[in-house]
N, CA, C and O atoms as a Tinker XYZ file with bonds, in Angstrom:
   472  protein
     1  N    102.336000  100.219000  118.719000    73     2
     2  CA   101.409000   99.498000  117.869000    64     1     3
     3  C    100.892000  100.399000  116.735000    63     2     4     5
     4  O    100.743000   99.994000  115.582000    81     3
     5  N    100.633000  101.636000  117.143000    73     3     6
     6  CA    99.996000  102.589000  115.828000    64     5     7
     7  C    101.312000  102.774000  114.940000    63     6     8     9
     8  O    101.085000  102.682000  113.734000    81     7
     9  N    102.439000  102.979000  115.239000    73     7    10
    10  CA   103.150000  103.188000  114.003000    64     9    11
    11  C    103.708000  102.106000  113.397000    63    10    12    13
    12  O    104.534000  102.483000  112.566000    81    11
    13  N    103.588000  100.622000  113.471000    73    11    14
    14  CA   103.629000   98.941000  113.170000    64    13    15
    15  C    102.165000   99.066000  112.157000    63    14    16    17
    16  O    102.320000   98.517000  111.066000    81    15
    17  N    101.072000   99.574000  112.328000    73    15    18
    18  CA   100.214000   99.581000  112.113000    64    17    19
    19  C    100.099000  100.390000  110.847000    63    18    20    21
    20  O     99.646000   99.855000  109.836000    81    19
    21  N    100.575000  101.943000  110.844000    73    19    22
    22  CA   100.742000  102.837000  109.569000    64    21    23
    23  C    101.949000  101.944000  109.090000    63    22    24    25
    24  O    101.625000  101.637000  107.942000    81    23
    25  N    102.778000  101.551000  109.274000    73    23    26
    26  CA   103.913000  101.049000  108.639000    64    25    27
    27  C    103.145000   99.779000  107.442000    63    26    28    29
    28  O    103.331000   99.626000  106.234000    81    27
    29  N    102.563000   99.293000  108.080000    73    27    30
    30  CA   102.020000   98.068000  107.514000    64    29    31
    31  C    101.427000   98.564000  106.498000    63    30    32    33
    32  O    101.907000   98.362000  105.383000    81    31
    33  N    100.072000   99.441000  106.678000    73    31    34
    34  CA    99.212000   99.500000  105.897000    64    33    35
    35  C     99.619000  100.185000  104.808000    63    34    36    37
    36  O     98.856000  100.112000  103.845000    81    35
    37  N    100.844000  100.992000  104.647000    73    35    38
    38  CA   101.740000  101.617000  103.802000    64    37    39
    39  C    102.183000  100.188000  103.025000    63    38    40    41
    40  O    101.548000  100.020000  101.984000    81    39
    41  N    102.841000   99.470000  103.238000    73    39    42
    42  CA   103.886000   98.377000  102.862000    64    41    43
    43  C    102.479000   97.679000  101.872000    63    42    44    45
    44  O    102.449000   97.660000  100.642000    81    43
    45  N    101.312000   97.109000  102.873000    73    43    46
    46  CA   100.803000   95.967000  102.409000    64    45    47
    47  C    100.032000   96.617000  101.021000    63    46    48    49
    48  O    100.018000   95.782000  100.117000    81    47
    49  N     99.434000   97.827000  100.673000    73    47    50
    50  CA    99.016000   98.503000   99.782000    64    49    51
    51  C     99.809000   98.756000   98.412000    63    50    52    53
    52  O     99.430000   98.579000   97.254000    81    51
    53  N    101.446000   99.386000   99.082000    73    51    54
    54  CA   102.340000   99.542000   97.815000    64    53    55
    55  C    103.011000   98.362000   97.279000    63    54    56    57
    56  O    103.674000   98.374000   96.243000    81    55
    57  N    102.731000   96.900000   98.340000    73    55    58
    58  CA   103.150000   95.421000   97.895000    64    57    59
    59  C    101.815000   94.995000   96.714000    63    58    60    61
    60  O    101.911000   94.609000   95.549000    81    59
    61  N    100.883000   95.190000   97.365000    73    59    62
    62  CA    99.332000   94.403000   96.041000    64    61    63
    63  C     99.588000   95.351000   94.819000    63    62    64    65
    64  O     99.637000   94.909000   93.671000    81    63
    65  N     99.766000   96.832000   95.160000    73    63    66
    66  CA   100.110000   97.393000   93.369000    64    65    67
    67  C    101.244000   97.143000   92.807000    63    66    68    69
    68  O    101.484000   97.432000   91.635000    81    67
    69  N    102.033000   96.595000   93.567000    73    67    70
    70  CA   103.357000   95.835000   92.805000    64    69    71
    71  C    102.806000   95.237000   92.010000    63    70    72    73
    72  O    102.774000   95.422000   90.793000    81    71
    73  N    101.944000   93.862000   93.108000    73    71    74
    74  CA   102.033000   92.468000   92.642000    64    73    75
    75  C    100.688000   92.645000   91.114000    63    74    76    77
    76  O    100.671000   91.929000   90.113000    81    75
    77  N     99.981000   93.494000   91.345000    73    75    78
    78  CA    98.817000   93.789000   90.107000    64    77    79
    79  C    100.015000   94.441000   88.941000    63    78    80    81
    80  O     99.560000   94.272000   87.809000    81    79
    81  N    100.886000   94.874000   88.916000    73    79    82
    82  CA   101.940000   94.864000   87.669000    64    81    83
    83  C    102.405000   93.798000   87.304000    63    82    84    85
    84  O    102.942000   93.864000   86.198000    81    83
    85  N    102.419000   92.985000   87.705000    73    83    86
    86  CA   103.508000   91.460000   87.015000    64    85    87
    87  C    102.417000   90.959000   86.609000    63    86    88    89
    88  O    102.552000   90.565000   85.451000    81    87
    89  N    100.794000   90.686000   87.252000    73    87    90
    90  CA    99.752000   89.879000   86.557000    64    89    91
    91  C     99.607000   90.439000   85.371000    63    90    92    93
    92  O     99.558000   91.649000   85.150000    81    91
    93  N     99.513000   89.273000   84.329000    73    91    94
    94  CA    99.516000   89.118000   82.930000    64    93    95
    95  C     98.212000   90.332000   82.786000    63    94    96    97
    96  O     97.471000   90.512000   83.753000    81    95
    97  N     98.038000   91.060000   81.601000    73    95    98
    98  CA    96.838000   91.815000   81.867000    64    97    99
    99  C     96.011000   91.592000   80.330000    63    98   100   101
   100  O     96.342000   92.070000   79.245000    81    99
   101  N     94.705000   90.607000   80.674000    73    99   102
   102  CA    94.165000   90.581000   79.670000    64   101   103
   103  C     92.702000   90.921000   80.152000    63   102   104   105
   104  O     92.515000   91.696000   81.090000    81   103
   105  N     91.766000   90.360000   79.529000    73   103   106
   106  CA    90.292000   91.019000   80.259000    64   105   107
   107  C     90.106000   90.161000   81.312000    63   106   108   109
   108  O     89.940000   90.734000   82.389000    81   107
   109  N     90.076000   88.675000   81.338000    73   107   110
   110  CA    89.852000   87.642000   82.262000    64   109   111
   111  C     90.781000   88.642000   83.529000    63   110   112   113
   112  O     90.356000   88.535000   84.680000    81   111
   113  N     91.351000   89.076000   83.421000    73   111   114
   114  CA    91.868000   89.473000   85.260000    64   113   115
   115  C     91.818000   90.737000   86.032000    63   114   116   117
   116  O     91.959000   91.011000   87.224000    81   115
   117  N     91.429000   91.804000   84.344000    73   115   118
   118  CA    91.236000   92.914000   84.970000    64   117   119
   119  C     90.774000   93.203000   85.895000    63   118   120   121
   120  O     91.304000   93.756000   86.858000    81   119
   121  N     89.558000   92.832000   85.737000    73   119   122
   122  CA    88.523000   93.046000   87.133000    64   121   123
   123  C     88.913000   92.692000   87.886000    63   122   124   125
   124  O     88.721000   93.499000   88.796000    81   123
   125  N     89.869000   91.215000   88.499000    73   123   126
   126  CA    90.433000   91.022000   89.364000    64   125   127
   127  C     91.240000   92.135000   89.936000    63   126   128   129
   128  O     90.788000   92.764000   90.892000    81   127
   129  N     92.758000   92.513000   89.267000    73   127   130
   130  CA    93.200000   93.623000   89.616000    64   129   131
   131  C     92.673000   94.726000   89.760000    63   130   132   133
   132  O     93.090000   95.258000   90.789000    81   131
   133  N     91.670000   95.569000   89.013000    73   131   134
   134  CA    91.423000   96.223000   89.451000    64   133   135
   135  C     90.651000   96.125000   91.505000    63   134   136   137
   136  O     90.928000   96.832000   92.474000    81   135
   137  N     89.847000   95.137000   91.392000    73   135   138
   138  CA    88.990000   94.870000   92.381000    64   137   139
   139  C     90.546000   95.099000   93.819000    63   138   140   141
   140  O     90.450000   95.854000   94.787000    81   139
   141  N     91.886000   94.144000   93.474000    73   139   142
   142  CA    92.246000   94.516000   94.403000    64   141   143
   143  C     93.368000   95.826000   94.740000    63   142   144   145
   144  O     93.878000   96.154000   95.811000    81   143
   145  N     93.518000   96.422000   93.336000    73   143   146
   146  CA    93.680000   97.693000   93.758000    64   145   147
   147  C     92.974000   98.796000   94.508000    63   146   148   149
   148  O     93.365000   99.509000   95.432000    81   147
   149  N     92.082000   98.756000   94.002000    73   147   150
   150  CA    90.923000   99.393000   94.614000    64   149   151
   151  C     90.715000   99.074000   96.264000    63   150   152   153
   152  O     90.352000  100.082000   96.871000    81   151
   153  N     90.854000   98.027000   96.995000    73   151   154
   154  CA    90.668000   97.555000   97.914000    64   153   155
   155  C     91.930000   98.133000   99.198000    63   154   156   157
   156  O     91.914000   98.710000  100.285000    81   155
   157  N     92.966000   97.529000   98.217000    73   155   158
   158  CA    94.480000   97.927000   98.955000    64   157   159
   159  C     94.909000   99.283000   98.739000    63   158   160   161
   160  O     95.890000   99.641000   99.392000    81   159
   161  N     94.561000   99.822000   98.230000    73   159   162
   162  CA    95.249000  101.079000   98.128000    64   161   163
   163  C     94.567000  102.393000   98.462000    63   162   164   165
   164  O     94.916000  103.573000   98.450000    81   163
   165  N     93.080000  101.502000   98.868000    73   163   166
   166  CA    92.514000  102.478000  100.460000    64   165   167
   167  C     93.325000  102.341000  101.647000    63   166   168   169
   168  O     93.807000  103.335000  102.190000    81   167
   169  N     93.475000  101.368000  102.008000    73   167   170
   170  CA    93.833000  100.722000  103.510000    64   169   171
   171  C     94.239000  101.797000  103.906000    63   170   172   173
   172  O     93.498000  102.487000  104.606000    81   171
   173  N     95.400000  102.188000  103.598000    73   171   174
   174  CA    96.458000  103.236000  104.016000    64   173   175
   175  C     96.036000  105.107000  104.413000    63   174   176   177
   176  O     96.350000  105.993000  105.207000    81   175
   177  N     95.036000  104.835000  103.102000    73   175   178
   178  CA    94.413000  106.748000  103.225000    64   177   179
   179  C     93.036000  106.034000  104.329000    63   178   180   181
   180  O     92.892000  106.729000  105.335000    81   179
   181  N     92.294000  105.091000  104.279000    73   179   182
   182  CA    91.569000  105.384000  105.568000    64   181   183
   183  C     92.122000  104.731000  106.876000    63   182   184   185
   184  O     91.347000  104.677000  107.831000    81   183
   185  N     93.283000  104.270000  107.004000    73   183   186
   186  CA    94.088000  104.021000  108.503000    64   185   187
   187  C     93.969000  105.665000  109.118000    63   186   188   189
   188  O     93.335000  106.143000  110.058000    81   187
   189  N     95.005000  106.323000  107.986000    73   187   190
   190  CA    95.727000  108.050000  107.821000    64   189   191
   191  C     94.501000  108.614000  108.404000    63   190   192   193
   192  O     94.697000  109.548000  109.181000    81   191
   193  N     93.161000  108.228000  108.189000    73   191   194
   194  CA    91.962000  109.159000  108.387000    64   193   195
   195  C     91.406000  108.795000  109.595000    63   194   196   197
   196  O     90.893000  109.689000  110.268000    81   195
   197  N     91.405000  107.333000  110.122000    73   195   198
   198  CA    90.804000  107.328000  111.239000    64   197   199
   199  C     91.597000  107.597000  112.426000    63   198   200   201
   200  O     91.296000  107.187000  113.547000    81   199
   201  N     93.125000  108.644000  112.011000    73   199   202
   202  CA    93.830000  108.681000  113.069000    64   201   203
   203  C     93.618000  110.157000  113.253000    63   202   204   205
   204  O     94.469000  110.843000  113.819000    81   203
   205  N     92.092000  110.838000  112.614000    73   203   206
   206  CA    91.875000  112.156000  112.455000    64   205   207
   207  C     90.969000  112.319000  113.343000    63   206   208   209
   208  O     90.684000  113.376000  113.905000    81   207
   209  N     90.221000  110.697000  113.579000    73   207   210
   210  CA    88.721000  110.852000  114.442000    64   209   211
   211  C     88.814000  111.811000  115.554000    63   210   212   213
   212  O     89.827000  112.161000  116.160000    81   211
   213  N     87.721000  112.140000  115.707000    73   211   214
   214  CA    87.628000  113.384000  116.780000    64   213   215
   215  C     86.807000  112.429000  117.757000    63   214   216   217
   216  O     86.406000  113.114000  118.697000    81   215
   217  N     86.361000  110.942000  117.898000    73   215   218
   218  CA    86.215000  110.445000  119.203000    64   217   219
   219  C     85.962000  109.201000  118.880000    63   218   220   221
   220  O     85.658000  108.973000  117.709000    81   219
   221  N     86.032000  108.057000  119.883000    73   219   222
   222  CA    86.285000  107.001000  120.074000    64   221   223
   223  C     85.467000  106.260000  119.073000    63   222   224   225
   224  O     85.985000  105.439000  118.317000    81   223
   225  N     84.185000  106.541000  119.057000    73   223   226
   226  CA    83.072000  106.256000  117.545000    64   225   227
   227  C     83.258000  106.253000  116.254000    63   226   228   229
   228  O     82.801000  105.494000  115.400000    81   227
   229  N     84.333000  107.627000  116.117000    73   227   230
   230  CA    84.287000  108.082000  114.910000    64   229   231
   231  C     85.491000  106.744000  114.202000    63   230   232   233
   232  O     85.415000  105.925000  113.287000    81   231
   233  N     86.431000  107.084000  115.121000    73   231   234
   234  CA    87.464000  106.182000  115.650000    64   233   235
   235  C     87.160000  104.336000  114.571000    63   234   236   237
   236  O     87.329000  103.905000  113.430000    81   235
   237  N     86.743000  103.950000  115.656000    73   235   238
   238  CA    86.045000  102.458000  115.229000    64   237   239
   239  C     85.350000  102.101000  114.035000    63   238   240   241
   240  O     85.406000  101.111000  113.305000    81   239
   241  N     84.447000  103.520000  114.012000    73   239   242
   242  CA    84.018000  103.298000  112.351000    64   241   243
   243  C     84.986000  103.345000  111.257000    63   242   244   245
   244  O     84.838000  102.785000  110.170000    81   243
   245  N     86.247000  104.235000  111.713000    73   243   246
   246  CA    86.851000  104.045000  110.211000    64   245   247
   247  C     87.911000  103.330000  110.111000    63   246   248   249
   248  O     88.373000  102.884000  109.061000    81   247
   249  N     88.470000  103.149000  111.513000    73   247   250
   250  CA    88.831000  101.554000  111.638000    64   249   251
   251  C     88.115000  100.401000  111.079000    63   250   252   253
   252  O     88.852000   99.505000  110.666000    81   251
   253  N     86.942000  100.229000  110.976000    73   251   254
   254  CA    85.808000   99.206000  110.587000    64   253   255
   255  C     86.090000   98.909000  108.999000    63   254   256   257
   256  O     86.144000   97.851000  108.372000    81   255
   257  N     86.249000  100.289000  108.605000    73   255   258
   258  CA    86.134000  100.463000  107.225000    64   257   259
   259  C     87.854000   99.899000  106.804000    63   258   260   261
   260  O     87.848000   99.161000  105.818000    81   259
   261  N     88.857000  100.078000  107.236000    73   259   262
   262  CA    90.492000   99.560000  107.112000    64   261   263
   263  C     90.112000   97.903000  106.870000    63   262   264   265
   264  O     90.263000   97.272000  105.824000    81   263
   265  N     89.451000   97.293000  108.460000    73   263   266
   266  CA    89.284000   96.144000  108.508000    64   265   267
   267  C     88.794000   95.453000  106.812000    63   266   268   269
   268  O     89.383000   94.765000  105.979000    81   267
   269  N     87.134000   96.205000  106.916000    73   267   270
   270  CA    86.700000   95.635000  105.747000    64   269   271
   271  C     87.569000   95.652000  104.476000    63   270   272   273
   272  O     87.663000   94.697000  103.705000    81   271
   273  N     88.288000   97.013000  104.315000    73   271   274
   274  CA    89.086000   96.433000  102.558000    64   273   275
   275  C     90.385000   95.587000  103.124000    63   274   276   277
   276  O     90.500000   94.588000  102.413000    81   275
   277  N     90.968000   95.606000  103.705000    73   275   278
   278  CA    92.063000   93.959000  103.897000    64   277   279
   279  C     91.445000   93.418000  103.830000    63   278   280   281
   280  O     91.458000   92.999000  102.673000    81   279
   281  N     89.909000   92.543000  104.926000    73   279   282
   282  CA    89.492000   91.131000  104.367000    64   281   283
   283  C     89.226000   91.403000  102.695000    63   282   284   285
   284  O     89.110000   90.391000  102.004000    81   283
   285  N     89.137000   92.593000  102.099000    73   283   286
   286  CA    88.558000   92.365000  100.715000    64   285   287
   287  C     89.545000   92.090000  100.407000    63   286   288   289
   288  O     89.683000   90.925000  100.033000    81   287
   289  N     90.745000   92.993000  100.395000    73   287   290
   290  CA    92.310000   92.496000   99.738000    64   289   291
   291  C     92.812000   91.311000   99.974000    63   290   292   293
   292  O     93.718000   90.953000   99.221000    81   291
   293  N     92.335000   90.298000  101.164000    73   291   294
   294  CA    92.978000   89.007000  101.330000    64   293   295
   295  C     92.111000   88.391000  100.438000    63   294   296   297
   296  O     92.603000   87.474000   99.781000    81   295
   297  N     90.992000   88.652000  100.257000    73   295   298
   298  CA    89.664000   87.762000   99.055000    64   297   299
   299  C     90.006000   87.617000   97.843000    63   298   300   301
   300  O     89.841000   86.587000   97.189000    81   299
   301  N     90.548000   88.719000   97.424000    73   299   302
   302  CA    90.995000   89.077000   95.867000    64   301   303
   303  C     92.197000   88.159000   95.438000    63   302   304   305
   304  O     92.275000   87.478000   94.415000    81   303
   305  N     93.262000   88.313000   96.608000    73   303   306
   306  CA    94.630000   87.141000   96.778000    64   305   307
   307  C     94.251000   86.065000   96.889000    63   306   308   309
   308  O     95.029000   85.333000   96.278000    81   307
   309  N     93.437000   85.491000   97.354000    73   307   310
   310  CA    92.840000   83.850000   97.049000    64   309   311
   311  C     92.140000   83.911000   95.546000    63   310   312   313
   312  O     92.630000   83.137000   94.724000    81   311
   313  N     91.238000   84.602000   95.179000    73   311   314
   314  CA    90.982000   84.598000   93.777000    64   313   315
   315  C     92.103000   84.363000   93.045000    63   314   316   317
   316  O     92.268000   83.473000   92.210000    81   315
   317  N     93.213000   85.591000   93.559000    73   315   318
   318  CA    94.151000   84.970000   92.755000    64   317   319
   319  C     94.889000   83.872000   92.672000    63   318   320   321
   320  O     95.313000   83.454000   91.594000    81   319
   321  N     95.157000   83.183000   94.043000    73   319   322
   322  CA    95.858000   82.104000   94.045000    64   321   323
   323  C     95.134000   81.075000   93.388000    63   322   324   325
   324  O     95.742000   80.009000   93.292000    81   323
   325  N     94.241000   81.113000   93.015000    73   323   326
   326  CA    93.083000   79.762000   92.497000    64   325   327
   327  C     93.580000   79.703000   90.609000    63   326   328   329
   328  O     93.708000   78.627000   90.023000    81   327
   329  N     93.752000   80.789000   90.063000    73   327   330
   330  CA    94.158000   81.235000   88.869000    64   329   331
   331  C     95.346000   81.540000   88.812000    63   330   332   333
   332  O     95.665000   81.901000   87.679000    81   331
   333  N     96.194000   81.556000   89.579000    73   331   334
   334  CA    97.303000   82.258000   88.847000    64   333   335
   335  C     98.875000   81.315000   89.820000    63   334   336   337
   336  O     99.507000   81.586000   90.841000    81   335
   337  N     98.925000   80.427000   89.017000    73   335   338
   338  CA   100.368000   79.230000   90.122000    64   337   339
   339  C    101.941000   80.141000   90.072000    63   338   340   341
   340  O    102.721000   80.271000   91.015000    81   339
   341  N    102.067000   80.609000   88.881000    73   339   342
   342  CA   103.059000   80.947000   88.788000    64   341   343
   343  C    103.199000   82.244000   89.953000    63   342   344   345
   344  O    104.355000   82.184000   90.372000    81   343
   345  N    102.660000   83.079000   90.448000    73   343   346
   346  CA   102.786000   84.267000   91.707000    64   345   347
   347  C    102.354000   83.775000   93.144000    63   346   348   349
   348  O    102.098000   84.447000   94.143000    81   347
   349  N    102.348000   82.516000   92.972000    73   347   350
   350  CA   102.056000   81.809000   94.390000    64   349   351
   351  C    103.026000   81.914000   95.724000    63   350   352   353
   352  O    102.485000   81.836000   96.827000    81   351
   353  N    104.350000   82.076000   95.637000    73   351   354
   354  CA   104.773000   82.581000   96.063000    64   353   355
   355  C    104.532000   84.076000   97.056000    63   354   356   357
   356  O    104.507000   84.323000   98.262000    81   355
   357  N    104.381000   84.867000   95.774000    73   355   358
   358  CA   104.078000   86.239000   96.425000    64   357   359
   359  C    102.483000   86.639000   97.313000    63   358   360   361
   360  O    102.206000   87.258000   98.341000    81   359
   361  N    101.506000   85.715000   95.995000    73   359   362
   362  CA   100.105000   85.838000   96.983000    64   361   363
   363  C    100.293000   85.220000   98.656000    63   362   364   365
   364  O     99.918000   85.719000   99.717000    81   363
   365  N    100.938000   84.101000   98.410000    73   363   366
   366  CA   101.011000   83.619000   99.888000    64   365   367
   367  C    101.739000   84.432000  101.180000    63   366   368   369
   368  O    101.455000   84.230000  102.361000    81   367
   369  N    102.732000   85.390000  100.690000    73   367   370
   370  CA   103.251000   86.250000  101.257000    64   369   371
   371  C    102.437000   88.187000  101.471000    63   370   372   373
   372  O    102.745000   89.121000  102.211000    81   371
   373  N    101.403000   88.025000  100.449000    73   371   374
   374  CA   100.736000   89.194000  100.689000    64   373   375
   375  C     99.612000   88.347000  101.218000    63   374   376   377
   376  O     98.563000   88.990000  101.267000    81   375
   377  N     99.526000   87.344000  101.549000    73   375   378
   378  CA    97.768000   86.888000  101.867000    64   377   379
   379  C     98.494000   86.836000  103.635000    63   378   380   381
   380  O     97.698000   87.325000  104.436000    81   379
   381  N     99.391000   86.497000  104.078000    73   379   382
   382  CA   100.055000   86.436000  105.594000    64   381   383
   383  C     99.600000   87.818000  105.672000    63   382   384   385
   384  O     98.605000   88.118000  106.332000    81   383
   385  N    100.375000   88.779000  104.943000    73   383   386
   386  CA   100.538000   90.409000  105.643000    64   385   387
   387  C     99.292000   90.300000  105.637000    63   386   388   389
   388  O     98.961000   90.016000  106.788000    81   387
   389  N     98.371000   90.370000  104.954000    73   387   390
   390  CA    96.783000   90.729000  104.792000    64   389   391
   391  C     96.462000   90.473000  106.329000    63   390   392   393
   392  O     96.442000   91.244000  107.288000    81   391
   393  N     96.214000   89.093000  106.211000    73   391   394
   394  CA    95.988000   88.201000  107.748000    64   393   395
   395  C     96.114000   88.396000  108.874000    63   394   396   397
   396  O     95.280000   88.244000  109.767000    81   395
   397  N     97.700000   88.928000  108.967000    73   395   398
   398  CA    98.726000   89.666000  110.093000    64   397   399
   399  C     97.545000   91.104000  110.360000    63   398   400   401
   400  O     96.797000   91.145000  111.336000    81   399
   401  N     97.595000   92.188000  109.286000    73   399   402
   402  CA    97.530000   93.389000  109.178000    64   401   403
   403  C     96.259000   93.236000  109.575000    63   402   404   405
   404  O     95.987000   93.883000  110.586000    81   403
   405  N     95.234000   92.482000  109.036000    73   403   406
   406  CA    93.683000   92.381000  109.375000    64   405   407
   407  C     93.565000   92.143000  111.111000    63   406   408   409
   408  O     92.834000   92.848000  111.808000    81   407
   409  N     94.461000   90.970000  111.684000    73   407   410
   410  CA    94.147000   90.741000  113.006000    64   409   411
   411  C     94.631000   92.153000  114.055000    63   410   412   413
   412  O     93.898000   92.490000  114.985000    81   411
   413  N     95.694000   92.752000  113.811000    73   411   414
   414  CA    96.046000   94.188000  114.299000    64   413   415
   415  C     95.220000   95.264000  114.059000    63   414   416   417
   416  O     95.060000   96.203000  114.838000    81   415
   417  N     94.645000   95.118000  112.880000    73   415   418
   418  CA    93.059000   96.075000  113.030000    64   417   419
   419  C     92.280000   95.922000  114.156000    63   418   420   421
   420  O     91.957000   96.628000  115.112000    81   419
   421  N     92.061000   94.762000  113.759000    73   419   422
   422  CA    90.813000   94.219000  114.729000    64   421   423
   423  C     91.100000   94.305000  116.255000    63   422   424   425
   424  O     90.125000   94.556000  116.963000    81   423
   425  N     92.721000   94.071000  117.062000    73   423   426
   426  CA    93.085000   94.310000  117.985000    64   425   427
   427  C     92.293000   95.765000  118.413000    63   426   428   429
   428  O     91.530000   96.148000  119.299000    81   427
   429  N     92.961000   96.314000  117.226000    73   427   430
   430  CA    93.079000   97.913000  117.900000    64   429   431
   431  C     92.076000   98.647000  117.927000    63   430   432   433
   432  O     92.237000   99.802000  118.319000    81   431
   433  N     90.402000   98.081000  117.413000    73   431   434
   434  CA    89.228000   98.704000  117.654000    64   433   435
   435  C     88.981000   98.245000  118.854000    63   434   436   437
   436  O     88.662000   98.921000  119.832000    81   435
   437  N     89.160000   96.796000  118.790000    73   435   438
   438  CA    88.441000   96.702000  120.134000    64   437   439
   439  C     89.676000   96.983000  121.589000    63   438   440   441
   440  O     89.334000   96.579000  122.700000    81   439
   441  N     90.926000   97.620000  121.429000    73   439   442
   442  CA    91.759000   98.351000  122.300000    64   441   443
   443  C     90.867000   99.793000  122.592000    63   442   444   445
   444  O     90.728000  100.315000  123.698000    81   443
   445  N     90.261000  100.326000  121.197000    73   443   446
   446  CA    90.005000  101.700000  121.505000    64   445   447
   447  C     88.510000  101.594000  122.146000    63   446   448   449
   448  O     88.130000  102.451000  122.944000    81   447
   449  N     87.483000  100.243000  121.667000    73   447   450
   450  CA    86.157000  100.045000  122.745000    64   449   451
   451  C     86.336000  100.268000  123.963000    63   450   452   453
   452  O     85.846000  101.168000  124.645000    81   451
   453  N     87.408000   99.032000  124.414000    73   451   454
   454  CA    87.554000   99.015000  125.543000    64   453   455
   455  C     88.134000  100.178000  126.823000    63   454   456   457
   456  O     87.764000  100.417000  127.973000    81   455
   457  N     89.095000  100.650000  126.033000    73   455   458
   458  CA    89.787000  102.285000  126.575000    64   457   459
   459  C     88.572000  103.767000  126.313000    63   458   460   461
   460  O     88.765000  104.909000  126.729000    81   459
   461  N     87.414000  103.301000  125.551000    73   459   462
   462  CA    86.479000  104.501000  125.110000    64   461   463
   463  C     87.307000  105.757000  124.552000    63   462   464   465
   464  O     86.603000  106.583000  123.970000    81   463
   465  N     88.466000  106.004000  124.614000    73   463   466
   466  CA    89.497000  107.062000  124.178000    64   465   467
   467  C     88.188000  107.882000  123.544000    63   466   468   469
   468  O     87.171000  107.445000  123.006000    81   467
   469  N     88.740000  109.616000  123.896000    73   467   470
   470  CA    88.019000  110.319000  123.700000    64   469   471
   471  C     88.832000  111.294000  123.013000    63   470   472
   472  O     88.326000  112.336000  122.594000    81   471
């Protein structure tokens, strides 16, 4: 599960800075893209970090923090899908991974509650 897990959060990060290159770039979306670059292209350096925790606490918190920017990165992909028909396709396919990747977070804090891993 942990290396499904780095695999993902690698994939789903270098897939949203794809998909923020093909959006048209005028001011109306910047902020959008930026918002979900910014979001996705943590995932991956704080997965990498909470696999540094030195105990089960430290653990969960920065797991917590993975969780929170995917739901942000799946937020940003509905923004976009509301504005943007022509990448509907692809949002719907990064809004699954999001979804997917978010519920395997969430598995795996509360795997490490329950195990207390030290």
């Amino acid at each position: 599960m942990r290396n499904e897990l780095i695999e993902r959060t690698k994939r789903f990060g270098i897939d949203c800075w794809k998909f923020c290159f093909k959006v048209p770039k005028s001011r109306e979306y910047n902020a959008f893209v930026n918002q979900l670059i910014r979001s996705s292209s943590s995932v991956g350096a704080n997965y990498r970090a909470s696999q540094r925790a030195k105990s089960t606490s430290d653990f969960i918190n920065k797991l917590k923090i993975v969780e929170e920017e995917v739901d942000e990165s799946v937020h940003w992909l509905e923004v976009f899908e509301e504005i943007l028909s022509e990448h509907s396709d692809e949002i719907l396919k990064l809004q699954k991974e999001g979804k997917e990747l978010l519920a395997i977070t969430v598995a795996s804090i509360n795997t490490a509650k329950r195990n207390n891993l030290k």
